[in-house]
Coordinates of C-alpha atoms (C1' of nucleotides) in Angstrom, one line a residue:
Chain A
X1 CA 13.0 41.7 24.8
X2 CA 14.6 39.3 27.3
X3 CA 11.9 36.7 27.2
X4 CA 13.2 35.4 24.0
X5 CA 16.8 34.4 24.2
X6 CA 19.1 34.7 21.3
X7 CA 19.6 31.1 20.0
X8 CA 23.1 30.1 19.0
X9 CA 24.5 27.1 17.1
X10 CA 28.1 26.3 17.6
X11 CA 30.1 24.8 14.7
X12 CA 33.6 23.7 15.4
X13 CA 35.5 20.5 15.0
X14 CA 37.2 20.8 18.4
X15 CA 34.9 19.8 21.2
X16 CA 36.7 21.7 23.8
X17 CA 36.4 24.9 21.8
X18 CA 32.6 24.4 21.6
X19 CA 32.7 23.7 25.3
X20 CA 34.5 26.9 26.2
X21 CA 32.5 29.0 23.9
X22 CA 29.3 27.6 25.2
X23 CA 30.4 28.3 28.7
X24 CA 31.4 31.9 27.8
X25 CA 28.0 32.5 26.2
X26 CA 26.1 30.9 29.0
X27 CA 27.3 33.5 31.4
X28 CA 24.8 35.8 29.7
X29 CA 21.1 35.3 30.4
X30 CA 20.1 36.6 27.0
X31 CA 21.8 33.9 24.9
X32 CA 21.1 30.2 24.7
X33 CA 23.2 27.6 22.9
X34 CA 20.7 25.4 21.2
X35 CA 23.0 23.1 19.3
X36 CA 26.5 22.1 18.3
X37 CA 28.1 20.6 15.3
X38 CA 31.5 19.1 14.6
X39 CA 31.9 20.0 11.0
X40 CA 30.5 22.1 8.2
X41 CA 28.1 19.6 6.8
X42 CA 26.6 18.8 10.2
X43 CA 26.5 22.5 10.9
X44 CA 24.4 23.2 7.8
X45 CA 22.1 20.4 8.6
X46 CA 21.5 21.5 12.2
X47 CA 21.1 25.1 11.1
X48 CA 18.3 24.1 8.8
X49 CA 16.6 22.1 11.6
X50 CA 17.1 24.7 14.4
X51 CA 17.0 28.0 12.5
X52 CA 19.2 29.6 15.2
X53 CA 19.6 33.4 15.4
X54 CA 23.3 33.1 15.1
X55 CA 25.8 30.4 14.1
X56 CA 29.2 30.7 15.5
X57 CA 31.3 29.1 12.8
X58 CA 34.9 27.9 12.7
X59 CA 36.6 28.0 9.3
X60 CA 39.1 25.2 9.4
X61 CA 37.0 22.1 9.5
X62 CA 37.0 18.6 7.9
X63 CA 34.2 17.4 5.5
X64 CA 32.9 20.8 4.8
X65 CA 34.8 24.1 5.4
X66 CA 33.4 27.0 7.3
X67 CA 33.2 29.3 4.2
X68 CA 31.1 26.9 2.2
X69 CA 29.0 26.0 5.2
X70 CA 28.4 29.7 5.7
X71 CA 27.3 30.1 2.2
X72 CA 24.9 27.2 2.4
X73 CA 23.4 28.3 5.7
X74 CA 23.0 31.9 4.5
X75 CA 21.2 30.6 1.4
X76 CA 19.0 28.0 3.2
X77 CA 18.2 30.0 6.3
X78 CA 18.5 33.7 5.6
X79 CA 17.3 34.7 9.0
X80 CA 20.3 33.0 10.5
X81 CA 23.4 35.2 10.9
X82 CA 26.9 33.8 10.8
X83 CA 29.7 34.8 13.1
X84 CA 33.0 33.4 12.1
X85 CA 35.3 32.5 15.1
X86 CA 38.7 31.5 13.9
X87 CA 42.4 31.7 14.5
X88 CA 43.1 32.7 10.9
X89 CA 44.3 36.2 10.4
X90 CA 44.5 35.6 6.7
X91 CA 43.0 38.3 4.5
X92 CA 41.7 35.8 2.0
X93 CA 39.9 33.9 4.8
X94 CA 38.3 37.1 5.9
X95 CA 37.2 38.1 2.4
X96 CA 36.0 34.6 1.6
X97 CA 33.9 34.5 4.8
X98 CA 32.4 37.9 4.3
X99 CA 31.6 37.2 0.7
X100 CA 30.0 33.9 1.7
X101 CA 27.6 35.9 3.9
X102 CA 29.2 36.0 7.3
X103 CA 28.4 39.1 9.2
X104 CA 31.1 38.9 11.8
X105 CA 34.7 37.8 12.0
X106 CA 36.2 37.3 15.4
X107 CA 39.6 35.9 16.3
X108 CA 39.7 33.1 18.9
X109 CA 41.7 35.2 21.2
X110 CA 38.7 37.4 21.8
X111 CA 37.4 37.6 25.4
X112 CA 34.0 36.4 26.6
X113 CA 32.8 40.0 26.6
X114 CA 33.7 40.4 22.9
X115 CA 32.0 37.2 22.0
X116 CA 28.9 38.2 23.8
X117 CA 28.9 41.6 22.2
X118 CA 29.5 40.1 18.8
X119 CA 26.7 37.6 19.0
X120 CA 24.2 40.2 20.2
X121 CA 25.2 42.6 17.4
X122 CA 25.3 39.9 14.7
X123 CA 21.9 38.6 15.8
X124 CA 20.4 41.9 14.7
X125 CA 22.1 41.7 11.4
X126 CA 25.0 44.0 12.1
X127 CA 28.5 43.7 10.9
X128 CA 31.4 43.3 13.3
X129 CA 35.0 42.5 12.7
X130 CA 37.9 42.0 15.0
X131 CA 40.3 44.9 15.6
X132 CA 43.2 43.1 14.1
X133 CA 41.3 42.3 10.9
X134 CA 39.6 45.7 10.7
X135 CA 42.3 47.5 8.8
X136 CA 42.7 44.6 6.4
X137 CA 39.0 44.8 5.6
X138 CA 38.8 48.5 5.2
X139 CA 41.7 48.4 2.8
X140 CA 39.1 46.9 0.5
X141 CA 37.2 50.2 0.6
X142 CA 40.1 52.5 0.4
X143 CA 41.2 50.6 -2.7
X144 CA 37.8 50.6 -4.3
X145 CA 37.5 54.3 -3.6
X146 CA 41.0 55.0 -4.8
X147 CA 40.6 52.8 -7.8
X148 CA 38.3 55.2 -9.6
X149 CA 39.0 58.9 -8.8
X150 CA 42.5 59.6 -9.8
X151 CA 44.6 57.1 -11.5
X152 CA 47.7 58.8 -12.6
X153 CA 47.2 59.0 -16.3
X154 CA 49.9 61.4 -17.1
X155 CA 47.4 63.3 -19.2
X156 CA 46.6 67.0 -18.7
X157 CA 43.2 68.0 -17.4
X158 CA 42.0 69.0 -20.8
X159 CA 43.3 65.7 -22.3
X160 CA 41.4 63.8 -19.8
X161 CA 38.2 65.6 -20.7
X162 CA 38.7 64.8 -24.3
X163 CA 39.5 61.2 -23.6
X164 CA 36.4 61.0 -21.5
X165 CA 34.2 62.1 -24.3
X166 CA 36.0 59.8 -26.8
X167 CA 35.4 56.9 -24.4
X168 CA 31.7 57.6 -24.6
X169 CA 31.8 57.1 -28.3
X170 CA 31.8 60.7 -29.4
X171 CA 33.4 61.6 -32.8
X172 CA 36.0 64.3 -32.9
X173 CA 33.4 66.8 -34.0
X174 CA 31.1 65.9 -31.2
X175 CA 33.9 66.1 -28.6
X176 CA 34.7 69.5 -30.0
X177 CA 31.1 70.6 -29.6
X178 CA 31.0 69.3 -26.1
X179 CA 34.1 71.1 -25.0
X180 CA 33.7 74.2 -27.1
X181 CA 36.8 73.7 -29.2
X182 CA 37.4 72.9 -32.9
X183 CA 37.6 69.4 -34.3
X184 CA 41.2 70.2 -35.2
X185 CA 42.0 70.8 -31.6
X186 CA 40.3 67.7 -30.5
X187 CA 42.4 65.8 -33.1
X188 CA 45.6 67.3 -31.7
X189 CA 44.6 66.5 -28.2
X190 CA 43.7 63.0 -29.2
X191 CA 47.0 62.5 -31.0
X192 CA 48.9 63.6 -27.9
X193 CA 46.7 61.3 -25.7
X194 CA 47.4 58.3 -27.9
X195 CA 51.1 59.0 -27.8
X196 CA 51.1 59.4 -24.0
X197 CA 49.1 56.2 -23.5
X198 CA 51.1 54.3 -26.1
X199 CA 47.9 53.3 -27.9
X200 CA 47.3 53.3 -31.6
X201 CA 43.7 54.2 -32.0
X202 CA 40.6 55.5 -30.3
X203 CA 39.3 52.1 -29.4
X204 CA 42.4 51.3 -27.4
X205 CA 42.2 54.7 -25.8
X206 CA 38.6 54.0 -25.0
X207 CA 39.5 50.7 -23.4
X208 CA 42.1 52.4 -21.4
X209 CA 39.7 55.1 -20.2
X210 CA 37.1 52.6 -19.2
X211 CA 39.6 50.5 -17.3
X212 CA 41.1 53.6 -15.7
X213 CA 37.6 54.5 -14.5
X214 CA 37.4 57.6 -16.6
X215 CA 33.8 56.9 -17.3
X216 CA 30.5 58.5 -16.3
X217 CA 28.3 55.3 -16.3
X218 CA 26.6 55.9 -19.6
X219 CA 24.7 52.6 -19.7
X220 CA 25.0 49.4 -17.8
X221 CA 26.6 46.6 -19.8
X222 CA 23.3 44.8 -19.9
X223 CA 22.7 44.1 -23.5
X224 CA 19.1 44.3 -24.5
Chain B
X1 CA 41.5 48.2 32.6
X2 CA 38.6 50.2 34.1
X3 CA 40.9 52.8 35.8
X4 CA 41.3 54.4 32.4
X5 CA 38.0 55.3 30.8
X6 CA 37.5 55.4 27.1
X7 CA 37.7 59.0 26.0
X8 CA 35.1 60.2 23.5
X9 CA 34.8 63.4 21.4
X10 CA 31.4 64.2 20.0
X11 CA 31.1 65.9 16.6
X12 CA 27.6 67.0 15.5
X13 CA 26.1 70.3 14.5
X14 CA 23.0 69.7 16.5
X15 CA 23.5 70.5 20.1
X16 CA 20.7 68.3 21.3
X17 CA 22.1 65.3 19.5
X18 CA 25.4 65.8 21.3
X19 CA 23.5 66.2 24.5
X20 CA 21.5 63.0 24.2
X21 CA 24.5 61.0 23.0
X22 CA 26.6 62.3 25.8
X23 CA 23.9 61.3 28.2
X24 CA 23.6 57.9 26.7
X25 CA 27.3 57.3 27.0
X26 CA 27.5 58.7 30.5
X27 CA 25.3 55.9 31.7
X28 CA 28.4 53.7 31.4
X29 CA 31.2 54.1 33.8
X30 CA 33.8 53.1 31.3
X31 CA 33.3 55.9 28.9
X32 CA 34.0 59.6 29.3
X33 CA 32.9 62.3 26.9
X34 CA 35.9 64.7 26.9
X35 CA 34.8 67.1 24.3
X36 CA 32.3 68.3 21.8
X37 CA 32.4 70.1 18.4
X38 CA 29.7 71.6 16.3
X39 CA 31.3 71.0 12.9
X40 CA 33.9 69.1 11.1
X41 CA 36.6 71.7 11.2
X42 CA 36.2 72.2 14.9
X43 CA 36.1 68.4 15.3
X44 CA 39.4 68.0 13.6
X45 CA 40.9 70.7 15.8
X46 CA 39.7 69.2 19.1
X47 CA 40.6 65.7 18.0
X48 CA 44.2 66.9 17.6
X49 CA 44.1 68.6 21.0
X50 CA 42.4 65.8 22.9
X51 CA 43.5 62.7 21.1
X52 CA 40.4 60.9 22.2
X53 CA 40.1 57.1 21.9
X54 CA 36.9 57.5 19.8
X55 CA 35.3 60.3 17.8
X56 CA 31.6 60.0 17.4
X57 CA 31.0 61.8 14.1
X58 CA 28.0 63.1 12.3
X59 CA 28.2 63.2 8.5
X60 CA 26.0 66.1 7.4
X61 CA 27.6 69.2 8.9
X62 CA 28.4 72.7 7.7
X63 CA 31.9 74.1 7.2
X64 CA 33.5 70.7 6.9
X65 CA 31.7 67.4 6.3
X66 CA 32.0 64.3 8.4
X67 CA 33.8 62.3 5.7
X68 CA 36.5 64.8 5.2
X69 CA 36.8 65.4 8.9
X70 CA 37.2 61.7 9.4
X71 CA 39.9 61.5 6.8
X72 CA 41.8 64.4 8.5
X73 CA 41.5 63.0 12.0
X74 CA 42.6 59.5 10.9
X75 CA 45.6 61.0 9.3
X76 CA 46.5 63.4 12.1
X77 CA 45.7 61.2 15.0
X78 CA 45.9 57.5 13.9
X79 CA 45.3 56.3 17.4
X80 CA 41.9 57.9 17.4
X81 CA 39.1 55.7 16.0
X82 CA 36.1 57.2 14.3
X83 CA 32.5 56.0 14.7
X84 CA 30.1 57.6 12.3
X85 CA 26.6 58.2 13.8
X86 CA 24.3 59.4 11.1
X87 CA 20.8 59.3 9.7
X88 CA 22.0 58.5 6.3
X89 CA 21.3 55.1 4.9
X90 CA 23.0 55.9 1.7
X91 CA 25.4 53.4 0.3
X92 CA 27.7 56.1 -0.9
X93 CA 27.9 57.7 2.5
X94 CA 28.7 54.4 4.0
X95 CA 31.5 53.7 1.5
X96 CA 32.9 57.2 1.7
X97 CA 33.0 57.1 5.4
X98 CA 34.7 53.7 5.6
X99 CA 37.1 54.7 2.9
X100 CA 37.9 57.8 4.9
X101 CA 39.0 55.6 7.7
X102 CA 35.8 55.3 9.9
X103 CA 35.7 52.0 11.7
X104 CA 32.1 52.1 12.6
X105 CA 28.8 53.2 11.0
X106 CA 25.8 53.5 13.2
X107 CA 22.4 54.9 12.4
X108 CA 20.9 57.5 14.8
X109 CA 18.0 55.2 15.6
X110 CA 20.4 53.0 17.5
X111 CA 19.8 52.4 21.2
X112 CA 22.0 53.5 24.0
X113 CA 23.2 49.9 24.4
X114 CA 24.2 49.8 20.7
X115 CA 26.0 53.0 21.0
X116 CA 27.9 51.8 24.1
X117 CA 28.8 48.6 22.4
X118 CA 29.9 50.3 19.3
X119 CA 32.2 52.8 21.1
X120 CA 33.8 50.0 23.1
X121 CA 34.4 47.9 20.1
X122 CA 35.6 50.7 17.9
X123 CA 38.0 51.9 20.6
X124 CA 39.8 48.7 20.3
X125 CA 40.1 49.2 16.5
X126 CA 37.3 46.8 15.6
X127 CA 34.8 47.3 12.7
X128 CA 31.1 47.6 13.4
X129 CA 28.3 48.5 11.1
X130 CA 24.6 48.9 11.7
X131 CA 22.3 46.0 10.8
X132 CA 20.5 48.0 8.1
X133 CA 23.7 48.9 6.4
X134 CA 25.4 45.6 6.8
X135 CA 24.0 43.9 3.7
X136 CA 24.8 47.0 1.7
X137 CA 28.4 46.8 2.8
X138 CA 28.8 43.1 2.3
X139 CA 27.5 43.5 -1.2
X140 CA 30.9 45.0 -1.9
X141 CA 32.5 41.7 -1.1
X142 CA 30.0 39.5 -2.9
X143 CA 30.3 41.7 -6.0
X144 CA 34.1 41.6 -5.9
X145 CA 33.9 37.9 -5.7
X146 CA 31.1 37.5 -8.3
X147 CA 32.2 40.1 -10.7
X148 CA 33.9 38.2 -13.6
X149 CA 31.8 35.4 -15.0
X150 CA 29.6 35.7 -18.0
X151 CA 27.5 38.7 -18.7
X152 CA 24.8 37.9 -21.2
X153 CA 25.7 39.9 -24.3
X154 CA 23.1 38.6 -26.7
X155 CA 25.9 38.2 -29.2
X156 CA 26.7 35.1 -31.1
X157 CA 29.9 33.3 -30.4
X158 CA 31.6 34.6 -33.5
X159 CA 30.4 38.1 -32.8
X160 CA 31.9 38.0 -29.4
X161 CA 35.2 37.0 -30.9
X162 CA 35.1 39.9 -33.3
X163 CA 34.1 42.3 -30.5
X164 CA 37.0 41.0 -28.4
X165 CA 39.5 41.8 -31.1
X166 CA 37.9 45.2 -31.8
X167 CA 38.1 46.0 -28.1
X168 CA 41.8 45.4 -28.2
X169 CA 42.1 48.1 -30.8
X170 CA 42.4 45.9 -33.9
X171 CA 41.3 47.4 -37.2
X172 CA 38.8 45.4 -39.3
X173 CA 41.6 44.1 -41.4
X174 CA 43.5 43.0 -38.3
X175 CA 40.4 41.3 -36.8
X176 CA 40.0 39.5 -40.1
X177 CA 43.5 38.2 -40.1
X178 CA 43.2 37.0 -36.5
X179 CA 40.0 35.2 -37.2
X180 CA 40.8 34.0 -40.7
X181 CA 38.0 35.9 -42.4
X182 CA 37.7 38.8 -44.7
X183 CA 37.6 42.4 -43.8
X184 CA 34.2 42.5 -45.4
X185 CA 32.9 39.8 -43.1
X186 CA 34.3 41.6 -40.1
X187 CA 32.5 44.7 -41.1
X188 CA 29.3 42.8 -41.4
X189 CA 29.8 41.2 -38.0
X190 CA 30.6 44.5 -36.5
X191 CA 27.6 46.2 -38.0
X192 CA 25.4 43.5 -36.5
X193 CA 27.2 43.8 -33.2
X194 CA 26.7 47.5 -33.0
X195 CA 23.1 47.1 -33.8
X196 CA 22.6 44.5 -31.1
X197 CA 24.3 46.5 -28.5
X198 CA 22.7 49.7 -29.6
X199 CA 26.0 51.5 -30.0
X200 CA 27.0 53.8 -32.8
X201 CA 30.7 53.1 -33.3
X202 CA 33.6 50.9 -32.4
X203 CA 34.6 53.0 -29.4
X204 CA 31.3 52.5 -27.7
X205 CA 31.5 48.8 -28.6
X206 CA 34.9 48.7 -27.0
X207 CA 33.7 50.5 -23.9
X208 CA 30.9 47.9 -23.7
X209 CA 33.3 45.0 -24.2
X210 CA 35.6 46.2 -21.5
X211 CA 32.8 46.8 -19.0
X212 CA 31.3 43.4 -19.9
X213 CA 34.6 41.8 -19.1
X214 CA 35.3 40.7 -22.7
X215 CA 38.9 41.6 -22.3
X216 CA 42.1 39.6 -22.1
X217 CA 44.0 42.0 -19.9
X218 CA 46.3 43.4 -22.5
X219 CA 48.1 45.9 -20.3
X220 CA 47.3 47.4 -17.0
X221 CA 45.9 50.9 -17.0
X222 CA 49.1 52.2 -15.5
X223 CA 50.1 55.0 -17.9
X224 CA 53.8 55.1 -18.4
Chain C
dC1 C1' 62.3 88.8 -19.7
dG2 C1' 63.1 84.6 -22.2
dC3 C1' 61.6 79.4 -21.9
dC4 C1' 58.4 75.8 -21.9
dA5 C1' 54.2 73.3 -21.5
dA6 C1' 49.4 73.4 -22.3
dA7 C1' 45.8 74.6 -25.2
dT8 C1' 44.2 76.3 -29.2
dC9 C1' 43.5 76.1 -34.4
dA10 C1' 44.7 75.0 -39.6
dC11 C1' 45.6 72.2 -43.9
dC12 C1' 46.5 68.0 -46.3
dC13 C1' 46.1 63.1 -47.4
dG14 C1' 45.8 58.3 -47.4
dA15 C1' 43.6 54.7 -44.7
dA16 C1' 39.9 53.2 -42.0
dC17 C1' 35.3 53.2 -40.8
dG18 C1' 29.9 53.0 -41.0
dG19 C1' 26.0 52.1 -43.7
dG20 C1' 23.2 50.5 -47.4
dC21 C1' 22.3 46.6 -50.3
dG22 C1' 22.8 42.1 -52.0
dA23 C1' 24.4 37.2 -51.9
dT24 C1' 25.9 32.3 -50.8
dT25 C1' 26.6 28.4 -47.7
dA26 C1' 25.5 25.6 -43.8
dC27 C1' 23.1 23.9 -39.9
dG28 C1' 19.0 23.0 -37.1
dC29 C1' 14.3 22.9 -36.4
dT30 C1' 9.5 22.0 -38.0
Chain D
dA1 C1' 11.0 20.4 -48.1
dG2 C1' 10.8 24.9 -46.0
dC3 C1' 12.4 28.5 -42.8
dG4 C1' 15.4 31.0 -39.9
dT5 C1' 19.8 32.1 -38.1
dA6 C1' 24.7 32.3 -38.2
dA7 C1' 28.6 33.0 -40.8
dT8 C1' 30.6 34.1 -44.8
dC9 C1' 31.9 37.5 -48.7
dG10 C1' 31.2 41.5 -52.2
dC11 C1' 30.8 46.6 -53.7
dC12 C1' 30.0 51.5 -53.3
dC13 C1' 30.1 55.9 -51.1
dG14 C1' 30.4 59.5 -47.9
dT15 C1' 32.4 60.4 -43.4
dT16 C1' 35.8 60.0 -40.0
dC17 C1' 40.4 58.9 -38.4
dG18 C1' 45.3 59.1 -37.8
dG19 C1' 49.4 61.3 -38.9
dG20 C1' 52.5 64.8 -40.6
dT21 C1' 53.6 69.7 -40.1
dG22 C1' 53.2 74.3 -38.7
dA23 C1' 51.3 78.2 -35.9
dT24 C1' 49.5 81.3 -32.0
dT25 C1' 48.3 82.4 -27.3
dT26 C1' 48.5 81.9 -22.4
dG27 C1' 50.4 81.0 -18.0
dG28 C1' 53.9 79.7 -15.0
dC29 C1' 58.9 79.5 -13.6
dG30 C1' 63.4 80.8 -13.1

DNA sequence: CGCCAAATCACCCGAACGGGCGATTACGCT
DNA sequence: AGCGTAATCGCCCGTTCGGGTGATTTGGCG
């Protein structure tokens, strides 16, 4: 496993950054810097030529930014993983980079050890994010998870059940059958629901329910 | 920095797993396993007592699952980071764990090196995910970024306009007024729409429209 | 032990909906 | 010139909705 070194391409518009990163990585005998580029465009070009295991990518660059360069590299050379090495602690930069296909996000204050660890882990396809940005990134998940279970609807448990059925397109009678109550009761519930949600009809109630995540994934919106 | 070893608590219902993990971690001189637990409940308890730097957590456990245990530990002892070590390659497990506050997600086929790297990185608050699960996780981001454009509805332009109005809760008459056509025409369009979408009523059509992104953000699902 | 919210059911009535059927105009493609 | 599709409108009819009003039961809460 140590016959083949991990090949790395450095992309950064500051020569001295490339120099210090190259030096830091050279300390390890399992990594080899096979190329360097001074901007995104050049980085994409060299990545296509060299097909390195890992590209260490800066974000703020002239000609072609790191995010777009990452996207192009990931598309053209899927086997190449991208590790973003930047000074930006911006949430949007982090998200944009990850969405573009970057597997790692390290801040430039990281030590040589961190850098080495990151390159090794990223080369295997793993995901690695700097401590400072970690919480930011995980917020994404907590939000996604939170944004489905319980959104305070102000509705009672029973009302939510009714709304759920309604949102699936059931008529009052069908809802009643499903919940073992009379159509009359369903109507009463629905009237209360509509009042509480300030909507005028079952379509708006349905729209609300879907948006609130009160669905059960009946069928994917993939029109036939 | 090497006077103080990284303290680790192992939580796994299989004793031999704890044993092998403990052995693997002991190879490093910068990590010390300070405790073990056989289930989530016990894990939470010991985490509160020991306040370890890192908890290596299994997911599938009796009494109290790893996800819930993670949530409780993260809440009770914020300084303690959680690294999930599991056999599950399930997307939902990954998401649930990360949402619960786990900072790392490693598969049990990881090597001793990987484990050591992970513990060290997680101890500093970083995020680290196994190669196999990396793509899965990043899908979250690409989806969030991609999710919006045009979903092929199969409907004509006019039909989409009608559906859009309907999804906002308009009656046939109101839709007609909005689009300068008769209620009869609206009904015809809507009948065609329902047939094309294979739905039975306007509520299902509405649900479809909302899911397909054919909305105009009327009001946030934040019940008053 | 009263009070209230939640859940249950009932009746009535006008308006809206869903479906079946038919029809005209306009535009593009062959 | 002929054909298909989209868009437009009409009528009829049975079902469903939405709203108004009233009533009973159950479970908590003070």
